[in-house]
PDB file of C-alpha atoms and ligand atoms in Angstrom:
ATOM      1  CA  UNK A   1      96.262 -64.433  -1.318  1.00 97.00           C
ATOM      2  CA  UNK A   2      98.492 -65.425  -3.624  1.00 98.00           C
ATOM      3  CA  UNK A   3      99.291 -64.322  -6.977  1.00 98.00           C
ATOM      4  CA  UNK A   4      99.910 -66.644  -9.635  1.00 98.00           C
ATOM      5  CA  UNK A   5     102.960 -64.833 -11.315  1.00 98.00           C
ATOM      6  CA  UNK A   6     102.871 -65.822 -14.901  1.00 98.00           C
ATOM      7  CA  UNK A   7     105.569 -63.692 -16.212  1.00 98.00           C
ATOM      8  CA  UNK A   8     107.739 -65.212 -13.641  1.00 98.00           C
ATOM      9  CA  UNK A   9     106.853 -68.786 -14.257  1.00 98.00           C
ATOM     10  CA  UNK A  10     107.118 -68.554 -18.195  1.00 98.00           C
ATOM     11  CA  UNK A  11     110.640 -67.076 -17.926  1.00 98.00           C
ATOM     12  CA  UNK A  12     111.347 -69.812 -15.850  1.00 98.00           C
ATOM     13  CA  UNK A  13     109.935 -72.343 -18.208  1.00 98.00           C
ATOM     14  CA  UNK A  14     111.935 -70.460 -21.455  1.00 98.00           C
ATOM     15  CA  UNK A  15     115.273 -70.524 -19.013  1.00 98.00           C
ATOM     16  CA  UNK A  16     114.485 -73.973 -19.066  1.00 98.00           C
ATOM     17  CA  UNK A  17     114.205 -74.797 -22.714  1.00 98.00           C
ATOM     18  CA  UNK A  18     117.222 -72.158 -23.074  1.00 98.00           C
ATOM     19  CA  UNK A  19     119.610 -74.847 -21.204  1.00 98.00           C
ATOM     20  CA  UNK A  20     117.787 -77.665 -23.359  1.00 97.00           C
ATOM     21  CA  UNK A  21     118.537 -76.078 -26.514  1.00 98.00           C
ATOM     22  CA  UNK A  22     122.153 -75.555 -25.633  1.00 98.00           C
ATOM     23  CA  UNK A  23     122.719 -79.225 -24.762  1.00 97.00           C
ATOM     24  CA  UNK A  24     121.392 -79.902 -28.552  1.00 96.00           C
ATOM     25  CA  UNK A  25     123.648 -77.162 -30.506  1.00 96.00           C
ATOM     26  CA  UNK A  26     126.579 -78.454 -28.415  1.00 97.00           C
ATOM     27  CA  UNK A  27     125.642 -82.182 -29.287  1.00 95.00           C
ATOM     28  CA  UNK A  28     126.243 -80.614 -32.899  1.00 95.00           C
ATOM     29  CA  UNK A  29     122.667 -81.283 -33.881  1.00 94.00           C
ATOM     30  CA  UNK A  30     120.355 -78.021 -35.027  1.00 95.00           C
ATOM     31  CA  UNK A  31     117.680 -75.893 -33.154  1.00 97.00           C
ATOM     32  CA  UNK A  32     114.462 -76.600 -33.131  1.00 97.00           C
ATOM     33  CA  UNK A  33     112.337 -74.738 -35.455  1.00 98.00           C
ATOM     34  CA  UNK A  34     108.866 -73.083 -35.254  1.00 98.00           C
ATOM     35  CA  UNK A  35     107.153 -72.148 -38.275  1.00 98.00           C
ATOM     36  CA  UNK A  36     103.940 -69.314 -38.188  1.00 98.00           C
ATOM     37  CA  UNK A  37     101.482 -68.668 -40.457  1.00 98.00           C
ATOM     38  CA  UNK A  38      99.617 -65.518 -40.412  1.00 98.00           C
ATOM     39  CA  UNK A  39      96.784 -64.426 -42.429  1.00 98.00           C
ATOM     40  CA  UNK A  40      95.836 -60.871 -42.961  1.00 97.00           C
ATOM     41  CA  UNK A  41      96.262 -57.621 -40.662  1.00 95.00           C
ATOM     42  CA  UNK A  42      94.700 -58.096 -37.750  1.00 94.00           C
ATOM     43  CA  UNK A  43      96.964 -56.271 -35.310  1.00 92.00           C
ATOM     44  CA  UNK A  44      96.132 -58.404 -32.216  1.00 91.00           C
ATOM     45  CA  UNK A  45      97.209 -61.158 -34.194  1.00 95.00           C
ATOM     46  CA  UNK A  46     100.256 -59.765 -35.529  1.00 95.00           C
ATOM     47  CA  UNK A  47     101.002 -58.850 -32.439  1.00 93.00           C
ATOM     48  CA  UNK A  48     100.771 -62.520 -30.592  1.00 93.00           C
ATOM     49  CA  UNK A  49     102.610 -63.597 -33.532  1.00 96.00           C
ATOM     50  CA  UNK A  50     105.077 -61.331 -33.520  1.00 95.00           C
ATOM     51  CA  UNK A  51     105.401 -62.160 -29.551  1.00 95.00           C
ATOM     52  CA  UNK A  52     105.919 -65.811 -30.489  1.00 96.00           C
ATOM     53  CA  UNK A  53     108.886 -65.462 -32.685  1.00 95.00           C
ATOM     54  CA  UNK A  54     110.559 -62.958 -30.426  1.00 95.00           C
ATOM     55  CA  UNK A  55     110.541 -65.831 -27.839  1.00 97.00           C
ATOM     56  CA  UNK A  56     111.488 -68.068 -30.172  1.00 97.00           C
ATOM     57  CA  UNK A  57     114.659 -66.391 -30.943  1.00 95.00           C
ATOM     58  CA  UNK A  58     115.207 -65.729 -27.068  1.00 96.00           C
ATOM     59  CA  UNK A  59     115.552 -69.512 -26.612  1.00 98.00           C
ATOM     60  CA  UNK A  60     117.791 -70.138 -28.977  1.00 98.00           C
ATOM     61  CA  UNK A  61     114.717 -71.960 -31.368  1.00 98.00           C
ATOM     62  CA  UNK A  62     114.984 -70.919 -35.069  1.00 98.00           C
ATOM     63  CA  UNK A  63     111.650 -69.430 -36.269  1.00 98.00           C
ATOM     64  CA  UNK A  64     109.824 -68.576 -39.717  1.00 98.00           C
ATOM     65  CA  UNK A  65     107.218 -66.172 -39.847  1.00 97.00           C
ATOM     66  CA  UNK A  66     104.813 -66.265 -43.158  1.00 98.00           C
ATOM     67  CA  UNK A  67     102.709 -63.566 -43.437  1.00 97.00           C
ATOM     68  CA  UNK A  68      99.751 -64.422 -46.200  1.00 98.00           C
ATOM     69  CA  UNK A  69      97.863 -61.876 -47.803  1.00 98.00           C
ATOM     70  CA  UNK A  70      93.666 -61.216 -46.315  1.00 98.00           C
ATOM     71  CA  UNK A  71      92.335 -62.429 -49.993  1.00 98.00           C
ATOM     72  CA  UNK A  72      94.630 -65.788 -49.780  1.00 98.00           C
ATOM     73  CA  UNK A  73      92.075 -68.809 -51.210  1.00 98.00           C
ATOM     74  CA  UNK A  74      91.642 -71.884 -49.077  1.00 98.00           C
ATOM     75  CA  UNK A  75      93.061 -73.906 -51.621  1.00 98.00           C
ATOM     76  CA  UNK A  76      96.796 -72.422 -51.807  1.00 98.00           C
ATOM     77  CA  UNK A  77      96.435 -72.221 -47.840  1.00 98.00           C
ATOM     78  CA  UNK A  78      96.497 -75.699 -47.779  1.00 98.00           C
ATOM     79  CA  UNK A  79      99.052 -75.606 -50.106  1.00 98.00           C
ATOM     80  CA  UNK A  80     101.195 -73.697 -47.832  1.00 98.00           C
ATOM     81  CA  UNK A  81     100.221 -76.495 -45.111  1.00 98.00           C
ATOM     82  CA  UNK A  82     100.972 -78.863 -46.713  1.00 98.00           C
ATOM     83  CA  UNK A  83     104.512 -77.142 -47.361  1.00 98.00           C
ATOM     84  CA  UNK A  84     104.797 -77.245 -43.537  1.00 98.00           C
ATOM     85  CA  UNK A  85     103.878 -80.750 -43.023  1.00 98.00           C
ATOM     86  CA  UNK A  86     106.692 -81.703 -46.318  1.00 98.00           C
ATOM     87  CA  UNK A  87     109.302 -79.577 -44.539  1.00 97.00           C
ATOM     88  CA  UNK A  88     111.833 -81.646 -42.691  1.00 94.00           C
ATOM     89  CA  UNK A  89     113.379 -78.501 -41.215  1.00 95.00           C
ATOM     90  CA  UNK A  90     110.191 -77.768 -39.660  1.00 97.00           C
ATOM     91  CA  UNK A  91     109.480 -78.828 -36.078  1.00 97.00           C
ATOM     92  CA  UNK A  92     106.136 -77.572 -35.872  1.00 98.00           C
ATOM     93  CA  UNK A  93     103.945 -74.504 -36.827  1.00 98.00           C
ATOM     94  CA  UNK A  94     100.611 -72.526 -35.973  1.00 98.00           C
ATOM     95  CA  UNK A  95      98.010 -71.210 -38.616  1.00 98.00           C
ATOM     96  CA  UNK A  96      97.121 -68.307 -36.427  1.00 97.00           C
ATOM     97  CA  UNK A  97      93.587 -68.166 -35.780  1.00 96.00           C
ATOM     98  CA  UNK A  98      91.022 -66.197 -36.321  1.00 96.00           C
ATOM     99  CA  UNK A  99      91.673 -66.828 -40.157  1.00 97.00           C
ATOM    100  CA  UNK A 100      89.431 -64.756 -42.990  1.00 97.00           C
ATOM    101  CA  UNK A 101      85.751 -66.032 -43.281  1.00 97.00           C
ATOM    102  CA  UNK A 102      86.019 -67.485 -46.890  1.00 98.00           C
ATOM    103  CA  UNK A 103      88.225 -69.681 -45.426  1.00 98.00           C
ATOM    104  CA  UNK A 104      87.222 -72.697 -43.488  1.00 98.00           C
ATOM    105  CA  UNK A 105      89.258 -72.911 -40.191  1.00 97.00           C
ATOM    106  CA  UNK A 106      88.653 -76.252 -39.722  1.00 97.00           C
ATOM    107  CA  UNK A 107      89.143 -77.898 -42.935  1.00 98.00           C
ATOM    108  CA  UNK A 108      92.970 -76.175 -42.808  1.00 98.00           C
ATOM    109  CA  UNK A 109      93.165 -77.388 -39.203  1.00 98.00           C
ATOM    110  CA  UNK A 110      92.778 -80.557 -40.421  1.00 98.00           C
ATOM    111  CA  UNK A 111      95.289 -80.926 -42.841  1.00 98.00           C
ATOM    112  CA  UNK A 112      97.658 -80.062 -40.290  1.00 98.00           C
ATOM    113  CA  UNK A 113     100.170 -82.860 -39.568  1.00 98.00           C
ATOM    114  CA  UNK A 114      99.273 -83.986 -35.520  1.00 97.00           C
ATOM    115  CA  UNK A 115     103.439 -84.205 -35.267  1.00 97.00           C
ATOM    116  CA  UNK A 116     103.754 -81.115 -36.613  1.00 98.00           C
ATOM    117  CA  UNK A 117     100.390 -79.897 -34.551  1.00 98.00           C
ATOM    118  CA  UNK A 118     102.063 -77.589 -31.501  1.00 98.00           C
ATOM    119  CA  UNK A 119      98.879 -75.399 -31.387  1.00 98.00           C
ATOM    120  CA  UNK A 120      97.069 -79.480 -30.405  1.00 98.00           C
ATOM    121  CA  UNK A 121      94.601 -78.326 -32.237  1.00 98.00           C
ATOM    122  CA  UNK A 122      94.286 -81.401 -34.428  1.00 98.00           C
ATOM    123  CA  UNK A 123      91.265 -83.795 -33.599  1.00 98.00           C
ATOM    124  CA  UNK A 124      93.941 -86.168 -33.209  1.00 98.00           C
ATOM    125  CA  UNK A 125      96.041 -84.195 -30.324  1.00 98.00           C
ATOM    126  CA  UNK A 126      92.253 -83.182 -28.735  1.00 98.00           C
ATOM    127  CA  UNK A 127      91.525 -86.531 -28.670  1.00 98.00           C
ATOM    128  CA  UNK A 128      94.575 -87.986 -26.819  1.00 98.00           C
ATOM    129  CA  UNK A 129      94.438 -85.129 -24.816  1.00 98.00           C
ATOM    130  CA  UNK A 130      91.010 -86.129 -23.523  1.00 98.00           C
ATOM    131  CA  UNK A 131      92.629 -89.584 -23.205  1.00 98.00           C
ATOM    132  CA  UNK A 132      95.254 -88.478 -21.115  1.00 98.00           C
ATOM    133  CA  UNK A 133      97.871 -89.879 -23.707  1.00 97.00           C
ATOM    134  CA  UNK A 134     101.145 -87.791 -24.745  1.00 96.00           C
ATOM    135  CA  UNK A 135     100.069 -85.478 -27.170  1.00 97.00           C
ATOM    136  CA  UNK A 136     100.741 -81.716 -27.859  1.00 98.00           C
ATOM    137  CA  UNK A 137      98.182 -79.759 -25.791  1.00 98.00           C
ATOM    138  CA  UNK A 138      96.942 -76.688 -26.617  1.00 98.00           C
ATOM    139  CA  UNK A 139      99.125 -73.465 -25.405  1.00 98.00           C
ATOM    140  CA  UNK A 140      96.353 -71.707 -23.267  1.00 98.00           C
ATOM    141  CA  UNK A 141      94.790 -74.775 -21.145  1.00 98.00           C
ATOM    142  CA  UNK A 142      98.719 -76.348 -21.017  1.00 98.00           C
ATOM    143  CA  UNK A 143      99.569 -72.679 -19.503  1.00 98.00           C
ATOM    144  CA  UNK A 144      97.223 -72.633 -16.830  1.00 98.00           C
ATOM    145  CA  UNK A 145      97.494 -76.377 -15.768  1.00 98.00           C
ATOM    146  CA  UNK A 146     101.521 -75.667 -15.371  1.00 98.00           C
ATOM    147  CA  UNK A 147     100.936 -72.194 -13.558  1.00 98.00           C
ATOM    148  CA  UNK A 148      98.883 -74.911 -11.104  1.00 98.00           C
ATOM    149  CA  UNK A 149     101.213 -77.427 -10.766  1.00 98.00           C
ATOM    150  CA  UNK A 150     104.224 -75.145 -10.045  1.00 98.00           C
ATOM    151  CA  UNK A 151     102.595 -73.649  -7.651  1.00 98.00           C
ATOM    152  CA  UNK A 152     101.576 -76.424  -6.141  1.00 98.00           C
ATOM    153  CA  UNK A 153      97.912 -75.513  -5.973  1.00 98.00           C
ATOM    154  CA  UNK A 154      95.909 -78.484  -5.141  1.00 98.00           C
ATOM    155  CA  UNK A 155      92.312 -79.062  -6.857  1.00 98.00           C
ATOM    156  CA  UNK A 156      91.515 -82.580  -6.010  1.00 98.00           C
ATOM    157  CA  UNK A 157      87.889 -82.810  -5.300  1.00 98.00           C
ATOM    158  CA  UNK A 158      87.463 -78.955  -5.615  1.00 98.00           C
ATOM    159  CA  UNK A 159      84.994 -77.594  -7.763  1.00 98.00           C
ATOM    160  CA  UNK A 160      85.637 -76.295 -11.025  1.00 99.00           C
ATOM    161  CA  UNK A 161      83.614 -73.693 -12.874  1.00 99.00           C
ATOM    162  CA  UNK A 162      84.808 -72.865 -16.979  1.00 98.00           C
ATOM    163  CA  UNK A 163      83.103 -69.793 -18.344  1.00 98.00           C
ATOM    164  CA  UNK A 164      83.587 -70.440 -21.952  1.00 98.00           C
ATOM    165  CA  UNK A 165      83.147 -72.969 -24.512  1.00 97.00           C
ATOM    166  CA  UNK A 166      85.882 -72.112 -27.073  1.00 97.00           C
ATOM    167  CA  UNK A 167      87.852 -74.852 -28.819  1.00 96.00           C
ATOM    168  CA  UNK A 168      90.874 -72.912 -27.803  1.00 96.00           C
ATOM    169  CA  UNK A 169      90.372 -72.453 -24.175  1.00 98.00           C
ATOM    170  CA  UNK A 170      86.910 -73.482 -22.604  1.00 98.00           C
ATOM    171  CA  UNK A 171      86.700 -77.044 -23.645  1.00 98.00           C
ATOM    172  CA  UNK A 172      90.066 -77.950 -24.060  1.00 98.00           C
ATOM    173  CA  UNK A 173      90.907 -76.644 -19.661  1.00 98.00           C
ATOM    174  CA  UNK A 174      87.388 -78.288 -18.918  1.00 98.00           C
ATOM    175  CA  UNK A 175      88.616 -81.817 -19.819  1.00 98.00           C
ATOM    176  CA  UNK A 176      92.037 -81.649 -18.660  1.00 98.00           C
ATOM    177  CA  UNK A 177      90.096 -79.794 -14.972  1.00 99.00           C
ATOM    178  CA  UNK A 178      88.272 -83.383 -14.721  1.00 98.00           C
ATOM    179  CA  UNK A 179      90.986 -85.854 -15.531  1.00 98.00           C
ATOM    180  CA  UNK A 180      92.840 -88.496 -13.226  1.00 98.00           C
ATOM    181  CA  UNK A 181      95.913 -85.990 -12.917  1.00 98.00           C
ATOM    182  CA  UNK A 182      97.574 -83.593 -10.743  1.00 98.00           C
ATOM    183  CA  UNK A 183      96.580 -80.712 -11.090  1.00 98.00           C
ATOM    184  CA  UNK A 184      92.933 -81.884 -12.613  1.00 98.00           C
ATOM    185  CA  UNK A 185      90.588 -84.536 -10.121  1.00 98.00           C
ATOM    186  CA  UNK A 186      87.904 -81.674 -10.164  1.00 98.00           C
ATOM    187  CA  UNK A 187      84.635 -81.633 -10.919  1.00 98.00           C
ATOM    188  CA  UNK A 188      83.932 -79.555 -13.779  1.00 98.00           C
ATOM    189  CA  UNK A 189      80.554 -77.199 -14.883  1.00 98.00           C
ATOM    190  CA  UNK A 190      81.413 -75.667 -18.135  1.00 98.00           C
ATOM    191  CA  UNK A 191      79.460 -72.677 -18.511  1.00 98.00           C
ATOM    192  CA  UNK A 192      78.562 -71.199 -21.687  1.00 96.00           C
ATOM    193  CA  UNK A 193      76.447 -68.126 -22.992  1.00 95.00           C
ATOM    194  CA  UNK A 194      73.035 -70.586 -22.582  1.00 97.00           C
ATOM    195  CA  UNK A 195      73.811 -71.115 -19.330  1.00 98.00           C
ATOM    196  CA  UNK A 196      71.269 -70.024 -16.531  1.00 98.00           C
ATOM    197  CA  UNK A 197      72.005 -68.482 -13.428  1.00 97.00           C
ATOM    198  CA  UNK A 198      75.685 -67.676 -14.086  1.00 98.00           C
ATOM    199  CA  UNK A 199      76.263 -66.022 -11.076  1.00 98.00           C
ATOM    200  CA  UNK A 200      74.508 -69.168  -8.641  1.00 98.00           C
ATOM    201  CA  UNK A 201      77.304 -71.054 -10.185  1.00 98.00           C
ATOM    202  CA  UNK A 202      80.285 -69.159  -9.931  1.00 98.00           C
ATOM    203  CA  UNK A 203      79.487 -68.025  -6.512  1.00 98.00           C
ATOM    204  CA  UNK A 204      79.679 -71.643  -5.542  1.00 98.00           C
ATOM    205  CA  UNK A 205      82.648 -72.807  -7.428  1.00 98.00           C
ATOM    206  CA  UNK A 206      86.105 -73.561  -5.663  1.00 99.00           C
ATOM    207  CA  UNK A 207      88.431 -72.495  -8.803  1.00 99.00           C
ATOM    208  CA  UNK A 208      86.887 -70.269 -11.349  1.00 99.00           C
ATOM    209  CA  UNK A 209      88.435 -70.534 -14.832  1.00 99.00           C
ATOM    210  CA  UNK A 210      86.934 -67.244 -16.835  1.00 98.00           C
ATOM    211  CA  UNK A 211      87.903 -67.457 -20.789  1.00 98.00           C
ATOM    212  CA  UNK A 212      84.562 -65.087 -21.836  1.00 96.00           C
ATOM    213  CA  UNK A 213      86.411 -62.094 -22.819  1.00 96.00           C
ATOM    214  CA  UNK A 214      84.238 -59.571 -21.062  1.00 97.00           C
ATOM    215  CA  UNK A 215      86.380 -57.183 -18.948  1.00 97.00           C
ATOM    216  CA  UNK A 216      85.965 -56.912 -15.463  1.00 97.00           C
ATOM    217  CA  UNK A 217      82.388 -59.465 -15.590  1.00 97.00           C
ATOM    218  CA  UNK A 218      83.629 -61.286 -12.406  1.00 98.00           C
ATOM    219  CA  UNK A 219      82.988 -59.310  -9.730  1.00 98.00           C
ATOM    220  CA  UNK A 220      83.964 -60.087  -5.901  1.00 98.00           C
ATOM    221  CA  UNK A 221      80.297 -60.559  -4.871  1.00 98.00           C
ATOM    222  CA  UNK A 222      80.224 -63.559  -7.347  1.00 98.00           C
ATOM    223  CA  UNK A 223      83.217 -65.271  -5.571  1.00 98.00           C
ATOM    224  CA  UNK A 224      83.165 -67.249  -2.723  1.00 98.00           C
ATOM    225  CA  UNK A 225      85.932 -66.878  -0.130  1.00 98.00           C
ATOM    226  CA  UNK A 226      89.058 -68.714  -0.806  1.00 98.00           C
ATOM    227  CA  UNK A 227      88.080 -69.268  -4.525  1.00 98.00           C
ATOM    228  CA  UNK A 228      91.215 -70.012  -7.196  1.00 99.00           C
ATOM    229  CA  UNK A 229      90.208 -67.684  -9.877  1.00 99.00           C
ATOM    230  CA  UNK A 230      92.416 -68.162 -13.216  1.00 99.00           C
ATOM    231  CA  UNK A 231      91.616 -64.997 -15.557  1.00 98.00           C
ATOM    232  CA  UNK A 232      92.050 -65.937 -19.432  1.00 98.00           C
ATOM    233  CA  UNK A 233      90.483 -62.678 -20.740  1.00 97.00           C
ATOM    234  CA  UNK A 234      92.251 -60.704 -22.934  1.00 95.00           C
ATOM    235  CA  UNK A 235      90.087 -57.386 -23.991  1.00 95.00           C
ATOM    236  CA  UNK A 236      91.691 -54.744 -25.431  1.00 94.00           C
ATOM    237  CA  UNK A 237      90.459 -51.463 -24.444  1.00 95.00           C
ATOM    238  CA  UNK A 238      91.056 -48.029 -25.383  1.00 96.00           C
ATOM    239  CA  UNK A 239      92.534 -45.545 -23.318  1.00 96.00           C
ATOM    240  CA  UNK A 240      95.030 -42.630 -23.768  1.00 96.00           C
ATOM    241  CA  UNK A 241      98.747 -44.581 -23.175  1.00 96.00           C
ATOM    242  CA  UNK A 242     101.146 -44.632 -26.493  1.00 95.00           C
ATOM    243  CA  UNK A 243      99.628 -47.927 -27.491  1.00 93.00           C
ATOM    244  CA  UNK A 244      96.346 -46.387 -27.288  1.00 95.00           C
ATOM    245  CA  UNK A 245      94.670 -49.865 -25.613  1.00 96.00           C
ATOM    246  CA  UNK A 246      95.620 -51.509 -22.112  1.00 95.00           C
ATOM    247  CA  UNK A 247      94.341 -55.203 -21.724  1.00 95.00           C
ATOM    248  CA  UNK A 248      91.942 -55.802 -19.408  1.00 97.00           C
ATOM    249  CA  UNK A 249      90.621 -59.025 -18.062  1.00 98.00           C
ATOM    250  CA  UNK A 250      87.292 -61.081 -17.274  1.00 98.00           C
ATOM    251  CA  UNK A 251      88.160 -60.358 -13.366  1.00 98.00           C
ATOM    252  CA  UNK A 252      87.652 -57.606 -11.363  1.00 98.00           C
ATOM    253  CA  UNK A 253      91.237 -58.199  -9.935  1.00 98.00           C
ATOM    254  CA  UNK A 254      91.418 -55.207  -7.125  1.00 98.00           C
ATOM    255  CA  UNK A 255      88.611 -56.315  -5.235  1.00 98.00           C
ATOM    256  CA  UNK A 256      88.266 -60.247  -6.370  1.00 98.00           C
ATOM    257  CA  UNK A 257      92.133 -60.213  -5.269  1.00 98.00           C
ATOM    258  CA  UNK A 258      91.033 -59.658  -1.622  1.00 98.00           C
ATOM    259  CA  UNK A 259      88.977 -63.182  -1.741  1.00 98.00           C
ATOM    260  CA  UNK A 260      90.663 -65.319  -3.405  1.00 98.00           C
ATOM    261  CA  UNK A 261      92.965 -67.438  -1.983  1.00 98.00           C
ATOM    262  CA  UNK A 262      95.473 -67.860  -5.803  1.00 99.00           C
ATOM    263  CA  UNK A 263      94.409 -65.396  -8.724  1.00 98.00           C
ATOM    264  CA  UNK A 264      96.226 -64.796 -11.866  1.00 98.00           C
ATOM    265  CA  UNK A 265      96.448 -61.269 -12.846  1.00 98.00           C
ATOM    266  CA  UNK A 266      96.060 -59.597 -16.352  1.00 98.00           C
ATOM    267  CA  UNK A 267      98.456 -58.925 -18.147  1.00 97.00           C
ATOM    268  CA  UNK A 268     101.282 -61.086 -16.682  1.00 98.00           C
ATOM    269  CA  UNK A 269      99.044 -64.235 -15.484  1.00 98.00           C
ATOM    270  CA  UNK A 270      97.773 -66.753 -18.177  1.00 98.00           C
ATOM    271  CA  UNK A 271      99.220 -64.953 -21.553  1.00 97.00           C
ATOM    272  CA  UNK A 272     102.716 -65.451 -20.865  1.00 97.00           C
ATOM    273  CA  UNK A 273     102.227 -68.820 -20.173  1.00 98.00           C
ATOM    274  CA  UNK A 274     100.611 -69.504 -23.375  1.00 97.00           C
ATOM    275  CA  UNK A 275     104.167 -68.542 -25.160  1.00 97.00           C
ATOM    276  CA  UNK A 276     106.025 -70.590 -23.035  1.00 98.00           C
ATOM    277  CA  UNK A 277     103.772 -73.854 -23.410  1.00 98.00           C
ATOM    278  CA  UNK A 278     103.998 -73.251 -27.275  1.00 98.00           C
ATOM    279  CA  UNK A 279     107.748 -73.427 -27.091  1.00 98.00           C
ATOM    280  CA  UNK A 280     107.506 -76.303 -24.883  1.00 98.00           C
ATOM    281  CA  UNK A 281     105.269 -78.055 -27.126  1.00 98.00           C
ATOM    282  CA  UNK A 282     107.792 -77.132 -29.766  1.00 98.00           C
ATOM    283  CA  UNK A 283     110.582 -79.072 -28.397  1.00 98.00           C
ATOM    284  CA  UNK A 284     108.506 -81.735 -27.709  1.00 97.00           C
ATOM    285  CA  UNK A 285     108.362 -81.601 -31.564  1.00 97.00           C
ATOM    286  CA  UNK A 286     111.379 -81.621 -32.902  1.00 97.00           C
ATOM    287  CA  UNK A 287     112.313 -84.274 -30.216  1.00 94.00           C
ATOM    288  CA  UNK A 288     109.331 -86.038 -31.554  1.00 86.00           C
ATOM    289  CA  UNK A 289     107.892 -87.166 -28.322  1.00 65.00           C
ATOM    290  CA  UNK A 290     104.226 -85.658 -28.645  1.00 55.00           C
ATOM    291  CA  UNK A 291     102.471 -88.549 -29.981  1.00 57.00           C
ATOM    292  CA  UNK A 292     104.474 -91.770 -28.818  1.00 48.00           C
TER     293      UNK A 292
HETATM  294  N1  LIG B   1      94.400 -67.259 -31.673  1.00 79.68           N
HETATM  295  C1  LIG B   1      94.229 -67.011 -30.355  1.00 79.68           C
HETATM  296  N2  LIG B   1      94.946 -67.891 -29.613  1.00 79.68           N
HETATM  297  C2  LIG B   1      95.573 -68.712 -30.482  1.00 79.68           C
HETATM  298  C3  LIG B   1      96.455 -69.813 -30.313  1.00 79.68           C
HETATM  299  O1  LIG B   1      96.795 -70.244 -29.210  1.00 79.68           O
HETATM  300  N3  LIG B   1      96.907 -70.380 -31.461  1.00 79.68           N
HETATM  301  C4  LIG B   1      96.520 -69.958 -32.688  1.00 79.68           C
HETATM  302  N4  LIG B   1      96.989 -70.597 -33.748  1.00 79.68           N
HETATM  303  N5  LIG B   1      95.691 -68.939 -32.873  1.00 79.68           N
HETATM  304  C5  LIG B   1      95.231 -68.317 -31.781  1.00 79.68           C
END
């Protein structure tokens, strides 16, 4: 078995666009720039946010964080987007999602600039990435198809089982799982909360991708020997550290460890990856390379 080490990898990956960025400041020319816009208080979100400027600054990037208050109206949200999209010294940015319910997530989406798009959440950067066409793919699905290919984990012909349908992770990992690529060539169920006999699925499926969000729901006797099992849950659940939460997966890690043949663990698997693909994608920004 072999674990796929995603705090390794991303530091690898930000070491990388460390070196890049130093070739640019020492060309004379500036950083490249991440902008983030937060809404509200949430403090899992302020967290990942927070996370995503700290890395930002670790690479040499610049970063702006804008922190909007919970009663913000749609309309001067889109205001501030379209801010974002106007300012030249802006590479790219995020709206961090979830956003408040009186406002419509997609409509802002939309009004996001696709070259200034780094989350790839644009229909725009979905679409191309469906296409297999340069685009900015999103952070999560980018994460776990690197953690693949540097580990050189082959899934040609292999099949592929999603649990999840989110716009985020589900859909975006299922399409890039089934295209003409390497890693991808699999064949792809997507599995979804509709979906009958769960378990008849997953116990026959060669890489399991799990982005439900229910900790510990794969369990060993639902894996089949040898299975790749990527684990994209995130819970946070209470216990008695400092914190007061730990972060627990979708995977049953101690015992679905012993049968798989790659497994990412949680933390330090598929979230750290996420941060470095959204600095990658950032670079690709500023050096305006997404979408040509
Ligand atoms: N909320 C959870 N994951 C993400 C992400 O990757 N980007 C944004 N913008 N919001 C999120």
């Amino acid at each position: 078995m072999v674990i796929l080490d995603g705090k390794k990898t991303s530091l690898d990956i930000k070491n990388e666009i460390a070196e890049e960025v130093k070739s640019i400041l020492n060309k004379g020319q500036r950083a490249p720039h991440l902008a983030a816009v937060i809404v509200g208080k949430d403090g899992a979100s302020l967290t990942y946010v927070g996370s995503k400027v700290k890395a930002c600054e670790r690479v040499g990037f610049d970063s702006t964080l804008i922190k909007l208050d919970e009663s913000i109206g749609e309309d001067e949200l889109l205001d501030k987007v379209n801010e974002l999209n106007n300012d030249d010294k802006i590479d790219g940015y995020i709206v961090q999602l979830p956003l408040p319910k009186h406002i419509d997530s997609q409509k802002i989406l939309l009004a996001v600039d696709p070259k200034k798009d780094v989350d790839g959440f644009h229909p725009t950067n979905f679409g191309r990435m469906a296409l297999n066409l340069p685009t900015f793919i999103s952070a999560t699905p980018h994460g776990i198809m690197e953690l693949l290919k540097r580990y050189n984990v082959s899934t040609e012909g292999k099949n592929t089982i999603v649990i999840g349908r989110s716009d985020i992770v589900g859909k975006p990992i299922s399409i890039l799982m089934g295209l003409k690529t390497n890693p991808g060539n699999s064949t792809v169920t997507m599995a979804h909360s509709r979906t009958k006999n769960i378990e008849s699925l997953i116990v026959q499926a060669d890489i399991i991708i799990s982005a439900l969000g229910v900790p510990n729901f794969i369990k060993s006797s639902m894996v089949k020997d040898g299975a790749i099992v990527i684990d994209v849950g995130i819970t946070r659940v209470k216990d008695n550290s400092e914190k007061g939460y730990k972060i627990v997966g979708d995977v049953d890690f101690e015992n679905v460890s012993k049968k798989s043949s790659y497994i990412t663990p949680v933390p330090g698997g598929v979230g750290p990856m996420t941060i470095a693909m959204l600095l990658k994608n950032t670079l690709l920004a500023y050096q305006n390379l997404s979408l040509s």
